[in-house]
Short mmCIF file of C-alpha atoms in Angstrom, two decimals:
data_model
loop_
_atom_site.label_atom_id
_atom_site.label_comp_id
_atom_site.label_asym_id
_atom_site.label_seq_id
_atom_site.Cartn_x
_atom_site.Cartn_y
_atom_site.Cartn_z
CA MET A 196 138.18 150.63 24.63
CA SER A 197 137.95 154.08 26.22
CA ALA A 198 135.59 156.80 25.07
CA VAL A 199 138.47 158.33 23.13
CA GLY A 200 138.76 155.06 21.26
CA VAL A 201 135.13 155.03 20.26
CA LEU A 202 135.18 158.62 19.01
CA ALA A 203 136.10 157.72 15.45
CA GLY A 204 133.25 155.25 15.23
CA ALA A 205 130.87 157.72 16.81
CA LEU A 206 131.84 160.36 14.29
CA ALA A 207 131.21 157.90 11.48
CA LEU A 208 127.75 157.22 12.87
CA ALA A 209 127.12 160.93 13.17
CA ALA A 210 128.24 161.59 9.62
CA SER A 211 125.97 158.86 8.31
CA GLY A 212 123.03 160.52 10.08
CA ALA A 213 122.30 157.69 12.51
CA GLY A 214 119.64 158.93 14.87
CA GLY A 215 119.88 162.40 13.34
CA GLU A 216 117.31 162.72 10.56
CA SER A 217 116.26 166.11 9.27
CA ASN A 218 113.84 168.23 11.28
CA ASN A 219 110.95 167.46 8.92
CA ALA A 220 111.60 163.73 9.02
CA ALA A 221 111.95 163.76 12.79
CA ALA A 222 108.64 165.52 13.24
CA GLY A 223 106.86 163.05 11.03
CA ASN A 224 108.47 159.82 12.16
CA SER A 225 106.73 158.63 15.31
CA LYS A 226 108.89 155.52 15.50
CA LYS A 227 112.11 157.48 15.87
CA SER A 228 110.56 160.12 18.11
CA GLY A 229 108.87 157.55 20.36
CA GLY A 230 106.17 160.11 21.04
CA LEU A 231 108.75 162.52 22.50
CA PRO A 232 108.64 166.24 21.62
CA GLN A 233 110.37 167.46 18.46
CA GLY A 234 111.39 170.90 17.19
CA SER A 235 109.09 173.71 18.25
CA GLU A 236 105.93 171.63 18.62
CA PRO A 237 103.92 172.57 21.72
CA VAL A 238 103.19 169.97 24.37
CA HIS A 239 100.32 169.98 26.83
CA LEU A 240 101.38 168.23 30.01
CA ASN A 241 99.33 167.24 33.03
CA PRO A 242 101.13 168.27 36.24
CA ALA A 243 99.54 165.28 38.00
CA ASP A 244 101.64 162.99 35.78
CA PHE A 245 104.92 164.37 37.12
CA SER A 246 107.08 163.84 40.20
CA THR A 247 110.19 165.37 41.70
CA LYS A 248 111.34 161.83 42.52
CA ILE A 249 113.70 161.15 39.64
CA ASP A 250 114.95 157.57 39.42
CA ASN A 251 115.61 157.06 35.71
CA ARG A 252 118.46 154.53 35.62
CA TYR A 253 120.59 156.65 33.30
CA TRP A 254 120.35 159.78 35.43
CA PRO A 255 119.12 159.16 38.99
CA MET A 256 118.64 162.47 40.78
CA ARG A 257 118.22 161.73 44.46
CA PRO A 258 118.55 164.84 46.66
CA GLY A 259 122.14 165.16 47.80
CA SER A 260 123.60 163.49 44.70
CA ARG A 261 126.72 165.29 43.50
CA TRP A 262 128.80 165.00 40.33
CA VAL A 263 132.15 166.75 39.88
CA TYR A 264 133.60 167.17 36.39
CA ARG A 265 136.91 168.37 34.99
CA GLU A 266 136.31 170.37 31.84
CA GLY A 267 138.82 171.63 29.29
CA ASP A 268 139.65 172.12 25.63
CA MET A 269 142.62 172.36 23.28
CA GLU A 270 142.74 176.14 23.75
CA GLY A 271 143.72 175.69 27.39
CA THR A 272 140.42 176.34 29.13
CA LYS A 273 140.23 174.47 32.44
CA GLU A 274 137.05 174.53 34.47
CA ARG A 275 135.51 172.63 37.36
CA VAL A 276 131.84 171.76 37.13
CA VAL A 277 129.85 170.68 40.18
CA VAL A 278 126.29 169.42 39.72
CA LYS A 279 124.23 168.90 42.86
CA VAL A 280 120.66 167.73 43.38
CA THR A 281 119.13 170.05 45.95
CA ASN A 282 116.20 169.53 48.31
CA LYS A 283 114.50 172.50 46.67
CA THR A 284 111.62 172.36 44.21
CA LYS A 285 110.12 174.97 41.90
CA LYS A 286 106.67 175.22 40.38
CA VAL A 287 107.27 176.34 36.81
CA ALA A 288 104.85 178.39 34.73
CA ASN A 289 103.35 175.33 33.01
CA GLY A 290 102.16 174.10 36.41
CA ILE A 291 104.66 171.29 36.97
CA THR A 292 106.68 171.13 40.18
CA ALA A 293 110.33 170.44 39.36
CA ARG A 294 113.44 169.39 41.23
CA VAL A 295 116.12 172.11 41.39
CA ILE A 296 119.58 170.99 40.28
CA ARG A 297 122.42 173.44 41.00
CA ASP A 298 125.17 173.52 38.34
CA THR A 299 128.28 175.52 39.29
CA VAL A 300 131.07 176.22 36.80
CA SER A 301 134.28 177.75 38.13
CA GLU A 302 137.78 178.48 36.87
CA GLY A 303 140.63 178.77 39.32
CA GLY A 304 138.13 178.80 42.17
CA VAL A 305 136.26 181.79 40.71
CA PRO A 306 132.64 181.29 39.57
CA VAL A 307 131.96 181.56 35.85
CA GLU A 308 128.33 180.45 35.82
CA ILE A 309 125.83 179.17 38.37
CA THR A 310 122.63 177.67 37.04
CA ASP A 311 119.52 176.29 38.68
CA ASP A 312 118.10 173.68 36.30
CA TRP A 313 114.55 172.38 36.71
CA TYR A 314 113.76 168.71 36.10
CA ALA A 315 110.76 166.44 36.71
CA GLN A 316 110.00 162.83 35.80
CA ASP A 317 106.76 161.66 34.20
CA LYS A 318 104.93 158.43 34.96
CA ARG A 319 106.68 156.62 32.10
CA GLY A 320 110.12 157.47 33.47
CA ASN A 321 111.08 160.24 31.04
CA ILE A 322 113.04 163.07 32.64
CA TRP A 323 111.77 166.44 31.42
CA TYR A 324 113.82 169.62 31.34
CA LEU A 325 111.62 172.59 32.27
CA GLY A 326 114.01 175.52 32.15
CA GLU A 327 116.85 177.18 34.00
CA TYR A 328 117.84 180.32 35.84
CA VAL A 329 121.36 181.31 34.84
CA THR A 330 123.70 183.67 36.67
CA ASN A 331 126.75 184.64 34.62
CA TYR A 332 129.91 186.02 36.21
CA LYS A 333 132.93 187.99 35.04
CA ASN A 334 135.93 188.33 37.33
CA GLY A 335 133.80 186.91 40.12
CA LYS A 336 131.01 189.47 39.75
CA VAL A 337 127.49 188.92 38.42
CA VAL A 338 127.05 190.39 34.94
CA ASP A 339 123.68 189.07 33.74
CA HIS A 340 121.21 186.20 33.59
CA ALA A 341 121.42 185.54 29.85
CA GLY A 342 120.34 182.05 28.85
CA SER A 343 117.53 181.77 31.39
CA PHE A 344 114.14 180.47 30.29
CA GLU A 345 111.06 178.82 31.79
CA ALA A 346 108.64 176.41 30.15
CA GLY A 347 105.33 178.17 29.71
CA VAL A 348 106.81 181.68 29.54
CA ASP A 349 107.19 183.61 26.28
CA GLY A 350 106.58 180.52 24.14
CA ALA A 351 109.26 178.38 25.80
CA GLN A 352 108.57 174.64 25.67
CA PRO A 353 109.91 171.82 27.86
CA GLY A 354 112.05 169.04 26.45
CA ILE A 355 113.50 165.66 27.34
CA ALA A 356 116.69 165.36 29.38
CA MET A 357 116.61 161.55 29.41
CA PRO A 358 114.13 159.15 27.78
CA ALA A 359 112.59 156.40 29.88
CA ASN A 360 113.65 153.73 27.38
CA PRO A 361 116.54 154.95 25.21
CA ARG A 362 117.14 152.98 22.03
CA PRO A 363 119.35 153.64 18.99
CA GLY A 364 117.73 156.11 16.60
CA LEU A 365 115.40 157.65 19.18
CA SER A 366 115.36 161.44 18.77
CA TYR A 367 113.89 164.19 20.90
CA ARG A 368 113.92 167.88 21.70
CA GLN A 369 115.85 168.82 24.84
CA GLU A 370 114.60 172.38 25.13
CA TYR A 371 112.92 175.06 23.06
CA TYR A 372 113.00 178.82 23.45
CA LYS A 373 113.04 180.35 19.98
CA GLY A 374 116.43 181.67 18.97
CA GLU A 375 117.87 181.03 22.42
CA ALA A 376 117.59 177.35 23.33
CA GLU A 377 116.73 174.84 20.62
CA ASP A 378 118.91 171.84 21.49
CA LYS A 379 117.94 168.37 20.33
CA ALA A 380 119.44 164.91 20.82
CA ALA A 381 119.45 161.40 19.45
CA VAL A 382 120.46 158.06 20.93
CA ILE A 383 123.40 156.57 19.02
CA THR A 384 124.17 153.34 20.89
CA VAL A 385 123.13 151.47 24.02
CA GLY A 386 125.39 148.86 25.60
CA GLU A 387 128.11 149.00 22.94
CA GLU A 388 130.63 151.46 24.37
CA GLN A 389 133.24 151.39 27.13
CA VAL A 390 134.23 154.57 28.92
CA GLU A 391 137.15 155.44 31.16
CA VAL A 392 137.09 158.68 33.17
CA PRO A 393 138.96 159.73 36.34
CA PHE A 394 136.08 158.36 38.42
CA GLY A 395 136.43 154.87 36.97
CA TYR A 396 136.07 152.41 34.11
CA PHE A 397 132.59 151.55 32.84
CA LYS A 398 131.71 148.86 30.32
CA LYS A 399 128.12 147.74 30.95
CA GLY A 400 124.99 149.36 29.59
CA ILE A 401 126.67 152.58 28.46
CA LEU A 402 124.34 155.00 26.68
CA MET A 403 125.78 157.29 24.02
CA THR A 404 123.83 160.26 22.68
CA ARG A 405 124.56 163.01 20.21
CA ASP A 406 123.45 166.58 20.91
CA LEU A 407 122.87 169.11 18.14
CA VAL A 408 122.09 172.83 18.26
CA PRO A 409 120.07 173.98 15.21
CA THR A 410 120.95 177.62 15.92
CA GLU A 411 124.64 176.65 15.77
CA PRO A 412 124.85 174.01 13.00
CA LYS A 413 128.55 173.27 13.55
CA VAL A 414 128.08 172.37 17.22
CA GLN A 415 127.94 168.66 17.97
CA GLU A 416 128.45 166.94 21.31
CA LEU A 417 128.67 163.27 22.24
CA LYS A 418 127.57 162.25 25.73
CA PHE A 419 128.06 159.00 27.63
CA TYR A 420 125.92 157.82 30.56
CA ALA A 421 126.29 154.88 32.95
CA PRO A 422 123.36 153.13 34.65
CA GLY A 423 123.08 154.08 38.30
CA VAL A 424 125.53 156.98 37.93
CA GLY A 425 124.44 159.35 35.18
CA PRO A 426 126.62 161.49 32.87
CA LEU A 427 130.21 160.24 32.65
CA LEU A 428 131.70 162.14 29.76
CA SER A 429 130.84 164.74 27.14
CA MET A 430 132.96 165.57 24.11
CA HIS A 431 132.52 168.34 21.58
CA THR A 432 133.53 167.22 18.11
CA ASP A 433 133.59 170.79 16.81
CA GLY A 434 135.89 173.75 17.35
CA PRO A 435 138.50 173.34 20.11
CA GLY A 436 137.02 169.99 21.16
CA GLY A 437 135.80 170.67 24.68
CA ARG A 438 135.62 167.68 27.01
CA ALA A 439 134.08 167.19 30.48
CA ALA A 440 134.96 164.02 32.42
CA LEU A 441 133.53 162.76 35.71
CA VAL A 442 136.04 163.01 38.56
CA ARG A 443 133.82 162.18 41.51
CA TYR A 444 130.26 161.02 42.13
CA THR A 445 128.43 160.90 45.45
CA PRO A 446 124.94 159.37 45.36
CA GLY A 447 122.18 160.96 47.40
CA LYS A 448 120.33 159.18 50.16
#
């Protein structure tokens, strides 16, 4: 079935709390955390353990890779999202050198937001998210850089963008900057879903995760990833039900 078809089942899993235990339980349950960061806990990382070569099967980031998404919601918002792995790197404040990923959101050809995200992969294969520099636009003009943060600055902590070995129930922090960025995620299923997006039909090894935002308790997002490709589809199950589907993917060389 398509991702739309699995939504009801995914919502049932979410309601039952699968992979989404309370913050206290998550912090104290090493089995479900798999040793990955939780909540606001600080981590002390060795830069020598990290690389800008990112080859995690669920989100390979070879320089030149490009994903194009069509994003919209029931309120009529229609945006184009282009994610590109650049040849650039950045040494973040915690000492780790990260790969720069450029994320461009536009509406009607006019930029809404351009973000440089910083990722690096550890020796185990976990992809870490180390911060972002955000440029927000209004009517095509820069208005501010709200939402930016950098691991190691002002108490900001890195998080996990993709675990090395995702398994149902595994939970982890994606980012932490108090009051600004506190997203967390949990793996719901691996190899059980089938997803159809404009780019194609995928039925093998699909990973489904659920994202939560503690600072916005009503926000919940389901994401689907395909091995060798990366993010296929994201669906908000709150509010106007935003959805971003992969239209085109070009692997890097």
